[in-house]
PDB file of C-alpha atoms in Angstrom:
ATOM      1  CA  MET A   1       6.541  24.162  -5.945  1.00  0.00           C
ATOM      2  CA  SER A   2       4.444  23.114  -3.028  1.00  0.00           C
ATOM      3  CA  ALA A   3       1.236  24.838  -2.084  1.00  0.00           C
ATOM      4  CA  ARG A   4       1.350  27.065   0.945  1.00  0.00           C
ATOM      5  CA  ARG A   5      -0.557  25.801   3.940  1.00  0.00           C
ATOM      6  CA  SER A   6      -3.105  27.954   5.665  1.00  0.00           C
ATOM      7  CA  PRO A   7      -2.621  28.672   9.374  1.00  0.00           C
ATOM      8  CA  LEU A   8      -5.471  26.255  10.136  1.00  0.00           C
ATOM      9  CA  GLN A   9      -3.724  23.498   8.154  1.00  0.00           C
ATOM     10  CA  VAL A  10      -0.493  24.119  10.058  1.00  0.00           C
ATOM     11  CA  ILE A  11      -2.360  23.904  13.365  1.00  0.00           C
ATOM     12  CA  ARG A  12      -4.069  20.683  12.241  1.00  0.00           C
ATOM     13  CA  VAL A  13      -0.765  19.082  11.263  1.00  0.00           C
ATOM     14  CA  GLY A  14       0.837  20.118  14.557  1.00  0.00           C
ATOM     15  CA  SER A  15      -2.190  18.869  16.473  1.00  0.00           C
ATOM     16  CA  ARG A  16      -2.087  15.547  14.630  1.00  0.00           C
ATOM     17  CA  ILE A  17       1.633  15.115  15.356  1.00  0.00           C
ATOM     18  CA  LEU A  18       1.034  15.951  19.029  1.00  0.00           C
ATOM     19  CA  LEU A  19      -1.782  13.387  19.182  1.00  0.00           C
ATOM     20  CA  ALA A  20       0.466  10.843  17.436  1.00  0.00           C
ATOM     21  CA  ALA A  21       3.232  11.427  19.989  1.00  0.00           C
ATOM     22  CA  GLY A  22       0.737  11.095  22.839  1.00  0.00           C
ATOM     23  CA  LEU A  23      -0.583   7.820  21.451  1.00  0.00           C
ATOM     24  CA  VAL A  24       2.918   6.393  21.080  1.00  0.00           C
ATOM     25  CA  PHE A  25       3.863   7.529  24.587  1.00  0.00           C
ATOM     26  CA  MET A  26       0.721   6.059  26.141  1.00  0.00           C
ATOM     27  CA  GLY A  27       1.159   2.865  24.149  1.00  0.00           C
ATOM     28  CA  LEU A  28       4.690   2.485  25.450  1.00  0.00           C
ATOM     29  CA  SER A  29       3.455   3.125  28.984  1.00  0.00           C
ATOM     30  CA  HIS A  30       0.938   0.289  28.519  1.00  0.00           C
ATOM     31  CA  LEU A  31       3.788  -2.020  27.570  1.00  0.00           C
ATOM     32  CA  PHE A  32       6.387  -0.980  30.109  1.00  0.00           C
ATOM     33  CA  TRP A  33       6.293   1.328  33.125  1.00  0.00           C
ATOM     34  CA  ALA A  34       2.530   1.624  33.805  1.00  0.00           C
ATOM     35  CA  ARG A  35       1.343  -1.775  32.629  1.00  0.00           C
ATOM     36  CA  ARG A  36       0.133  -2.991  36.019  1.00  0.00           C
ATOM     37  CA  GLY A  37      -1.725   0.251  36.654  1.00  0.00           C
ATOM     38  CA  PHE A  38      -3.674  -0.020  33.415  1.00  0.00           C
ATOM     39  CA  ARG A  39      -4.947  -3.496  34.280  1.00  0.00           C
ATOM     40  CA  VAL A  40      -7.339  -1.973  36.846  1.00  0.00           C
ATOM     41  CA  ALA A  41      -9.152  -0.175  34.023  1.00  0.00           C
ATOM     42  CA  VAL A  42      -9.999  -3.434  32.254  1.00  0.00           C
ATOM     43  CA  PRO A  43     -13.603  -4.356  33.097  1.00  0.00           C
ATOM     44  CA  GLU A  44     -14.250  -7.826  34.491  1.00  0.00           C
ATOM     45  CA  TRP A  45     -16.319  -8.781  31.443  1.00  0.00           C
ATOM     46  CA  ALA A  46     -13.549  -7.946  28.930  1.00  0.00           C
ATOM     47  CA  PRO A  47     -11.441 -11.111  29.454  1.00  0.00           C
ATOM     48  CA  LYS A  48     -14.558 -13.244  29.113  1.00  0.00           C
ATOM     49  CA  ALA A  49     -15.614 -11.419  25.951  1.00  0.00           C
ATOM     50  CA  THR A  50     -12.183 -11.491  24.305  1.00  0.00           C
ATOM     51  CA  GLY A  51     -10.640 -14.702  25.616  1.00  0.00           C
ATOM     52  CA  LEU A  52      -7.608 -12.663  26.714  1.00  0.00           C
ATOM     53  CA  ASP A  53      -6.449 -12.012  30.255  1.00  0.00           C
ATOM     54  CA  LYS A  54      -6.292  -8.439  31.544  1.00  0.00           C
ATOM     55  CA  ASP A  55      -2.561  -8.150  30.921  1.00  0.00           C
ATOM     56  CA  ALA A  56      -2.953  -9.251  27.294  1.00  0.00           C
ATOM     57  CA  ILE A  57      -5.712  -6.675  26.814  1.00  0.00           C
ATOM     58  CA  VAL A  58      -3.461  -3.937  28.190  1.00  0.00           C
ATOM     59  CA  VAL A  59      -0.584  -5.048  25.953  1.00  0.00           C
ATOM     60  CA  ALA A  60      -2.857  -5.247  22.900  1.00  0.00           C
ATOM     61  CA  SER A  61      -4.259  -1.784  23.536  1.00  0.00           C
ATOM     62  CA  GLY A  62      -0.729  -0.439  23.927  1.00  0.00           C
ATOM     63  CA  VAL A  63       0.329  -1.973  20.626  1.00  0.00           C
ATOM     64  CA  VAL A  64      -2.739  -0.491  18.920  1.00  0.00           C
ATOM     65  CA  GLU A  65      -1.944   2.943  20.371  1.00  0.00           C
ATOM     66  CA  ILE A  66       1.628   2.760  19.084  1.00  0.00           C
ATOM     67  CA  MET A  67       0.429   1.690  15.648  1.00  0.00           C
ATOM     68  CA  LEU A  68      -2.192   4.439  15.475  1.00  0.00           C
ATOM     69  CA  GLY A  69       0.294   7.069  16.624  1.00  0.00           C
ATOM     70  CA  GLY A  70       2.873   5.918  14.114  1.00  0.00           C
ATOM     71  CA  ALA A  71       0.316   5.872  11.324  1.00  0.00           C
ATOM     72  CA  LEU A  72      -0.962   9.368  12.172  1.00  0.00           C
ATOM     73  CA  ALA A  73       2.584  10.682  11.909  1.00  0.00           C
ATOM     74  CA  ALA A  74       3.895   8.613   9.005  1.00  0.00           C
ATOM     75  CA  LEU A  75       0.904   8.276   6.685  1.00  0.00           C
ATOM     76  CA  PRO A  76      -0.343  11.778   5.901  1.00  0.00           C
ATOM     77  CA  ARG A  77      -2.278  10.619   2.826  1.00  0.00           C
ATOM     78  CA  ASP A  78      -4.252   8.212   5.001  1.00  0.00           C
ATOM     79  CA  ARG A  79      -4.720  10.655   7.867  1.00  0.00           C
ATOM     80  CA  ARG A  80      -8.517  10.753   7.634  1.00  0.00           C
ATOM     81  CA  THR A  81      -8.842   6.987   7.810  1.00  0.00           C
ATOM     82  CA  VAL A  82      -6.267   6.725  10.603  1.00  0.00           C
ATOM     83  CA  GLY A  83      -7.926   9.606  12.467  1.00  0.00           C
ATOM     84  CA  ALA A  84     -11.262   7.795  12.259  1.00  0.00           C
ATOM     85  CA  ALA A  85      -9.591   4.589  13.485  1.00  0.00           C
ATOM     86  CA  ALA A  86      -8.058   6.486  16.420  1.00  0.00           C
ATOM     87  CA  ALA A  87     -11.459   7.978  17.253  1.00  0.00           C
ATOM     88  CA  ALA A  88     -13.008   4.494  17.122  1.00  0.00           C
ATOM     89  CA  PHE A  89     -10.243   3.211  19.407  1.00  0.00           C
ATOM     90  CA  PHE A  90     -10.981   5.978  21.923  1.00  0.00           C
ATOM     91  CA  VAL A  91     -14.660   4.977  21.855  1.00  0.00           C
ATOM     92  CA  ALA A  92     -13.768   1.287  22.236  1.00  0.00           C
ATOM     93  CA  VAL A  93     -11.708   1.832  25.388  1.00  0.00           C
ATOM     94  CA  PHE A  94     -14.272   4.132  27.014  1.00  0.00           C
ATOM     95  CA  PRO A  95     -15.900   1.250  28.951  1.00  0.00           C
ATOM     96  CA  GLY A  96     -12.560   0.859  30.731  1.00  0.00           C
ATOM     97  CA  ASN A  97     -12.715   4.485  31.835  1.00  0.00           C
ATOM     98  CA  VAL A  98     -16.262   3.991  33.111  1.00  0.00           C
ATOM     99  CA  HIS A  99     -15.256   0.780  34.906  1.00  0.00           C
ATOM    100  CA  GLN A 100     -12.330   2.507  36.576  1.00  0.00           C
ATOM    101  CA  TRP A 101     -14.520   5.391  37.732  1.00  0.00           C
ATOM    102  CA  ARG A 102     -17.261   3.093  39.039  1.00  0.00           C
ATOM    103  CA  SER A 103     -14.847   0.718  40.786  1.00  0.00           C
ATOM    104  CA  GLY A 104     -12.860   3.576  42.348  1.00  0.00           C
ATOM    105  CA  ARG A 105      -9.546   1.861  41.613  1.00  0.00           C
ATOM    106  CA  SER A 106      -6.467   4.014  41.205  1.00  0.00           C
ATOM    107  CA  ALA A 107      -4.228   3.972  38.152  1.00  0.00           C
ATOM    108  CA  PRO A 108      -1.494   6.240  36.793  1.00  0.00           C
ATOM    109  CA  LEU A 109      -2.621   9.879  37.117  1.00  0.00           C
ATOM    110  CA  LEU A 110      -6.051   8.758  38.340  1.00  0.00           C
ATOM    111  CA  ARG A 111      -5.696   8.481  42.097  1.00  0.00           C
ATOM    112  CA  THR A 112      -8.948  10.198  43.138  1.00  0.00           C
ATOM    113  CA  ASP A 113     -12.645   9.774  42.326  1.00  0.00           C
ATOM    114  CA  ARG A 114     -12.645  13.316  40.962  1.00  0.00           C
ATOM    115  CA  ALA A 115      -9.749  12.585  38.590  1.00  0.00           C
ATOM    116  CA  ARG A 116     -11.432   9.392  37.401  1.00  0.00           C
ATOM    117  CA  PHE A 117     -14.689  11.288  36.819  1.00  0.00           C
ATOM    118  CA  ILE A 118     -12.977  14.079  34.899  1.00  0.00           C
ATOM    119  CA  ARG A 119     -11.236  11.431  32.778  1.00  0.00           C
ATOM    120  CA  LEU A 120     -14.651  10.397  31.455  1.00  0.00           C
ATOM    121  CA  PHE A 121     -14.951  13.804  29.781  1.00  0.00           C
ATOM    122  CA  VAL A 122     -11.444  13.641  28.333  1.00  0.00           C
ATOM    123  CA  GLN A 123     -12.394  10.659  26.162  1.00  0.00           C
ATOM    124  CA  PRO A 124     -14.936  12.533  23.982  1.00  0.00           C
ATOM    125  CA  ALA A 125     -12.365  15.314  23.616  1.00  0.00           C
ATOM    126  CA  LEU A 126      -9.848  12.736  22.346  1.00  0.00           C
ATOM    127  CA  VAL A 127     -12.409  11.478  19.826  1.00  0.00           C
ATOM    128  CA  ALA A 128     -12.976  15.029  18.584  1.00  0.00           C
ATOM    129  CA  TRP A 129      -9.222  15.725  18.515  1.00  0.00           C
ATOM    130  CA  ALA A 130      -8.550  12.621  16.416  1.00  0.00           C
ATOM    131  CA  LEU A 131     -11.255  13.531  13.911  1.00  0.00           C
ATOM    132  CA  TRP A 132     -10.460  17.250  13.742  1.00  0.00           C
ATOM    133  CA  SER A 133      -6.676  16.895  13.481  1.00  0.00           C
ATOM    134  CA  ALA A 134      -7.031  14.365  10.650  1.00  0.00           C
ATOM    135  CA  GLY A 135      -8.746  17.009   8.554  1.00  0.00           C
ATOM    136  CA  PRO A 136     -12.217  17.366   7.132  1.00  0.00           C
ATOM    137  CA  TRP A 137     -13.791  14.447   5.333  1.00  0.00           C
ATOM    138  CA  ARG A 138     -14.510  15.016   1.697  1.00  0.00           C
ATOM    139  CA  ALA A 139     -17.567  13.537   0.064  1.00  0.00           C
ATOM    140  CA  ALA A 140     -16.779  10.836  -2.449  1.00  0.00           C
ATOM    141  CA  PRO A 141     -17.717  11.759  -6.003  1.00  0.00           C
ATOM    142  CA  VAL A 142     -20.987  10.305  -7.143  1.00  0.00           C
ATOM    143  CA  THR A 143     -20.546   8.106 -10.204  1.00  0.00           C
ATOM    144  CA  GLY A 144     -22.744   5.876 -12.266  1.00  0.00           C
ATOM    145  CA  GLY A 145     -25.819   8.078 -12.054  1.00  0.00           C
ATOM    146  CA  PRO A 146     -27.910   9.203 -15.008  1.00  0.00           C
ATOM    147  CA  ASN A 147     -25.923  12.437 -15.387  1.00  0.00           C
ATOM    148  CA  SER A 148     -22.427  10.986 -15.225  1.00  0.00           C
TER     149      SER A 148
END
């Protein structure tokens, strides 16, 4: 018999699946229908720092989003690690959000300065969502000490 899930666990699982679907959708949009629009979010320094052109950076970020979304949905035992990786990804792409806001360049769903500014506050919410939906971290057992 399987253990019953608490309402909070059910909400977390649903939230994680919703985040996974959003990541896959956004990743696909980076690869296909909105690819050109996402290039404007790539800061000028990023190609120099990575050795990739802006299009390759957009494609790579889309592939990472698809992989993270798939892993969040398909690897429940690794959800905490994948959730932390998704949160780190959201932090890593934040400079692109800042660049887009500062440059005033439009992209999909971000046609106004106000929308681009509000988007800056969505990123920390995505970080929190990734961490919360993956479930609480558990402390690793302490071993090898004098009392073990």
